[in-house]
Amino acid sequence: MNKRFALKLIAACAIAASATAGFAQEVIKIANIVELSGGGASAGTNFKNGVELAVKEINAAGGILGKKIQTTTNDTQSNPGVAKGLTQKAIDNDVFAIFGPVFSGSIMVSMAESRRAEVPNFTGGEAAGITEQGNPYVFRTSFTQASAMPKVARYISEQAKLKTIAIIYVNNDFGKGGLDALKKALANSPTKVVAEVSTDSGQVDFSAAVLKAKQSNADGVFAYSNEEESARILRELKKQGWTKPIIGETTLTGQKVIELAGDAANGAIAHVGLTVDAPQPAIRAFRAKFEKEYKYVSDHNGMKGYSGIYILKAAIEKTGKLDRKAVAATLHTLKVKAADQPGVLMDVSFDAKGDLDRESFMIEVKNGKQEVVSILPALGAGAAPAAAAAKK
């Protein structure tokens, strides 16, 4: 063996050893990088608890490919810059996958780090731009606004039959993404947007915003903000005597929102990708297990974290080995049936962008509780969403 060939061989072995070092670990390291303080504390805490509940179950059943999962949790403080630093720290710790952040603004910043290191990164963020950047390592645990808003728009135009609507939205990546997606979905419908009312993340006083919506004389209002701000909007709408339809997306009618808004939440209607009040047996079982573990009812973020871990499990098992790059490739065409992997809660499929598709729900808050009023089929199912009847 000549000297040049020997050096090449040593270099090749070093690269191979580096690439496989993480996969030879005795445990599967997963980083929980979530909002435990700041404006996203409610969402991040639920997401984290869902992840940890799933990990507890999977480890008790023997782990994945015979290896147990080990989690670490770090608080982003609802700050995108902190989230980016924590993601880099997790990568330095050679994690197999990252769960979080939940908020769109944070994952938009932090996912560049997980992409560079080729680490699968699951997020609860809904902003359409997250998966529009061609990042092969980012995967959603929720609908994108681009897939959810057409369902909402169809409800507004075809079921609620509103001719005009005012939109109150939070002025960040999440809110602006939802505003744009809803306007696009309503563009060719009979419903016209007559007011766009911008608000701030963490805003306390919504009296002016609600007054603007009332002065637009719209037939209804679409409210799109984070959980705590959504509760304040609902309270202000009630305070100012709003009696027209109040429609929103997942964050309008979450469990935390209902608790904070009290009776002002009654009558609010929202499209939700996930709800613990859905009639599916797997979801009912999740609700009971979560409530027993944490002594409160999970919101949709708890379901996202919980099902996300089981989706990762399904992808690893289908790949057959602990190879981050190969598992990410598997996820892009993954289809999982809840009957085969009950922890995923509902049949789900992923596309080439990392977006998911599955059934979803329209719910209404009645007497302080979510009630499923219809089940919407997966977009890929080809049926008209509003035509599905409730199974309840």
CSV table of C-alpha atoms in Angstrom, one decimal, residues 234-377:
chain,number,residue,atom,x,y,z
A,234,LEU,CA,-63.3,36.7,22.7
A,235,ARG,CA,-63.8,38.5,26.0
A,236,GLU,CA,-63.7,41.9,24.2
A,237,LEU,CA,-66.1,40.7,21.6
A,238,LYS,CA,-68.5,39.7,24.3
A,239,LYS,CA,-67.9,43.0,26.2
A,240,GLN,CA,-68.8,45.1,23.1
A,241,GLY,CA,-71.9,43.1,22.4
A,242,TRP,CA,-70.8,41.2,19.3
A,243,THR,CA,-73.5,38.7,18.4
A,244,LYS,CA,-72.4,37.7,14.8
A,245,PRO,CA,-70.5,34.5,14.0
A,246,ILE,CA,-67.0,34.3,15.5
A,247,ILE,CA,-64.9,31.9,13.4
A,248,GLY,CA,-61.3,30.9,13.6
A,249,GLU,CA,-58.6,28.2,13.4
A,250,THR,CA,-57.1,25.9,16.0
A,251,THR,CA,-55.9,28.7,18.3
A,252,LEU,CA,-59.3,30.2,18.8
A,253,THR,CA,-60.9,27.4,20.7
A,254,GLY,CA,-58.1,25.5,22.5
A,255,GLN,CA,-58.7,24.2,26.0
A,256,LYS,CA,-56.5,27.0,27.5
A,257,VAL,CA,-58.5,29.6,25.5
A,258,ILE,CA,-61.8,28.3,26.8
A,259,GLU,CA,-60.4,28.4,30.4
A,260,LEU,CA,-59.2,31.9,30.0
A,261,ALA,CA,-62.2,33.3,28.1
A,262,GLY,CA,-64.9,31.7,30.2
A,263,ASP,CA,-68.4,32.0,28.8
A,264,ALA,CA,-67.1,34.4,26.2
A,265,ALA,CA,-65.8,31.4,24.3
A,266,ASN,CA,-69.3,29.9,23.9
A,267,GLY,CA,-70.4,30.0,20.3
A,268,ALA,CA,-66.9,30.3,18.8
A,269,ILE,CA,-66.4,28.0,15.8
A,270,ALA,CA,-63.1,26.8,14.6
A,271,HIS,CA,-61.4,24.4,12.2
A,272,VAL,CA,-59.0,22.2,14.2
A,273,GLY,CA,-56.6,19.6,12.9
A,274,LEU,CA,-56.7,17.8,16.2
A,275,THR,CA,-59.1,17.9,19.2
A,276,VAL,CA,-59.2,15.6,22.3
A,277,ASP,CA,-63.0,15.7,21.9
A,278,ALA,CA,-63.0,13.9,18.5
A,279,PRO,CA,-64.9,10.6,18.5
A,280,GLN,CA,-62.1,8.4,17.4
A,281,PRO,CA,-61.2,5.7,19.9
A,282,ALA,CA,-57.4,6.4,19.7
A,283,ILE,CA,-58.0,10.1,20.5
A,284,ARG,CA,-60.3,9.3,23.4
A,285,ALA,CA,-57.7,7.0,24.8
A,286,PHE,CA,-55.0,9.7,24.5
A,287,ARG,CA,-57.2,12.2,26.3
A,288,ALA,CA,-57.7,9.8,29.2
A,289,LYS,CA,-54.0,8.9,29.5
A,290,PHE,CA,-52.8,12.6,29.2
A,291,GLU,CA,-55.3,13.7,31.9
A,292,LYS,CA,-54.3,10.9,34.2
A,293,GLU,CA,-50.6,11.8,33.8
A,294,TYR,CA,-50.8,15.6,34.0
A,295,LYS,CA,-54.1,16.3,35.8
A,296,TYR,CA,-55.5,18.5,33.1
A,297,VAL,CA,-57.0,18.1,29.6
A,298,SER,CA,-54.5,18.4,26.7
A,299,ASP,CA,-55.0,20.9,23.9
A,300,HIS,CA,-54.0,20.3,20.3
A,301,ASN,CA,-50.4,20.9,21.0
A,302,GLY,CA,-50.2,17.9,23.4
A,303,MET,CA,-51.6,15.8,20.6
A,304,LYS,CA,-49.0,17.2,18.2
A,305,GLY,CA,-46.1,16.3,20.4
A,306,TYR,CA,-47.6,12.8,21.3
A,307,SER,CA,-48.4,11.8,17.7
A,308,GLY,CA,-45.1,13.3,16.4
A,309,ILE,CA,-43.0,10.9,18.4
A,310,TYR,CA,-45.1,7.9,17.2
A,311,ILE,CA,-44.7,9.2,13.6
A,312,LEU,CA,-40.9,9.2,14.1
A,313,LYS,CA,-41.1,5.7,15.5
A,314,ALA,CA,-43.0,4.5,12.5
A,315,ALA,CA,-40.5,6.1,10.1
A,316,ILE,CA,-37.5,4.6,11.9
A,317,GLU,CA,-39.1,1.1,12.0
A,318,LYS,CA,-40.0,1.4,8.2
A,319,THR,CA,-36.4,2.5,7.5
A,320,GLY,CA,-35.1,-0.4,9.6
A,321,LYS,CA,-32.1,1.4,11.0
A,322,LEU,CA,-31.1,4.5,13.0
A,323,ASP,CA,-29.9,6.7,10.1
A,324,ARG,CA,-31.1,10.3,10.3
A,325,LYS,CA,-30.8,11.0,6.6
A,326,ALA,CA,-32.6,7.8,5.6
A,327,VAL,CA,-35.4,8.3,8.2
A,328,ALA,CA,-35.9,11.8,6.8
A,329,ALA,CA,-36.2,10.4,3.3
A,330,THR,CA,-38.7,7.8,4.6
A,331,LEU,CA,-40.8,10.5,6.2
A,332,HIS,CA,-41.4,12.3,2.9
A,333,THR,CA,-43.5,9.5,1.5
A,334,LEU,CA,-44.7,8.0,4.8
A,335,LYS,CA,-48.3,6.8,5.2
A,336,VAL,CA,-49.3,5.5,8.6
A,337,LYS,CA,-52.5,3.9,9.7
A,338,ALA,CA,-53.7,4.5,13.2
A,339,ALA,CA,-54.8,0.9,13.4
A,340,ASP,CA,-51.1,-0.2,12.8
A,341,GLN,CA,-49.5,2.5,15.0
A,342,PRO,CA,-52.3,3.8,17.5
A,343,GLY,CA,-50.1,6.6,18.8
A,344,VAL,CA,-50.4,8.5,15.6
A,345,LEU,CA,-54.1,8.9,16.6
A,346,MET,CA,-55.4,9.2,13.0
A,347,ASP,CA,-54.3,7.9,9.5
A,348,VAL,CA,-51.7,10.4,8.2
A,349,SER,CA,-49.6,10.9,5.1
A,350,PHE,CA,-46.6,13.2,4.4
A,351,ASP,CA,-45.8,14.8,1.1
A,352,ALA,CA,-42.4,15.8,-0.4
A,353,LYS,CA,-42.4,19.2,1.5
A,354,GLY,CA,-42.9,17.6,4.9
A,355,ASP,CA,-46.5,18.7,5.1
A,356,LEU,CA,-49.1,16.2,6.5
A,357,ASP,CA,-52.6,15.3,5.4
A,358,ARG,CA,-55.3,13.7,7.4
A,359,GLU,CA,-58.9,14.2,8.6
A,360,SER,CA,-59.7,17.3,10.6
A,361,PHE,CA,-62.7,18.8,12.4
A,362,MET,CA,-65.0,21.8,12.8
A,363,ILE,CA,-65.8,22.3,16.4
A,364,GLU,CA,-68.0,24.7,18.3
A,365,VAL,CA,-67.7,25.7,22.0
A,366,LYS,CA,-70.9,24.9,23.8
A,367,ASN,CA,-71.2,25.3,27.6
A,368,GLY,CA,-67.5,25.7,27.9
A,369,LYS,CA,-66.6,22.5,26.0
A,370,GLN,CA,-65.5,21.8,22.5
A,371,GLU,CA,-68.1,19.9,20.5
A,372,VAL,CA,-67.2,18.3,17.1
A,373,VAL,CA,-69.9,19.5,14.6
A,374,SER,CA,-68.4,17.9,11.5
A,375,ILE,CA,-65.5,15.8,10.4
A,376,LEU,CA,-63.6,16.9,7.3
A,377,PRO,CA,-61.8,14.4,5.1
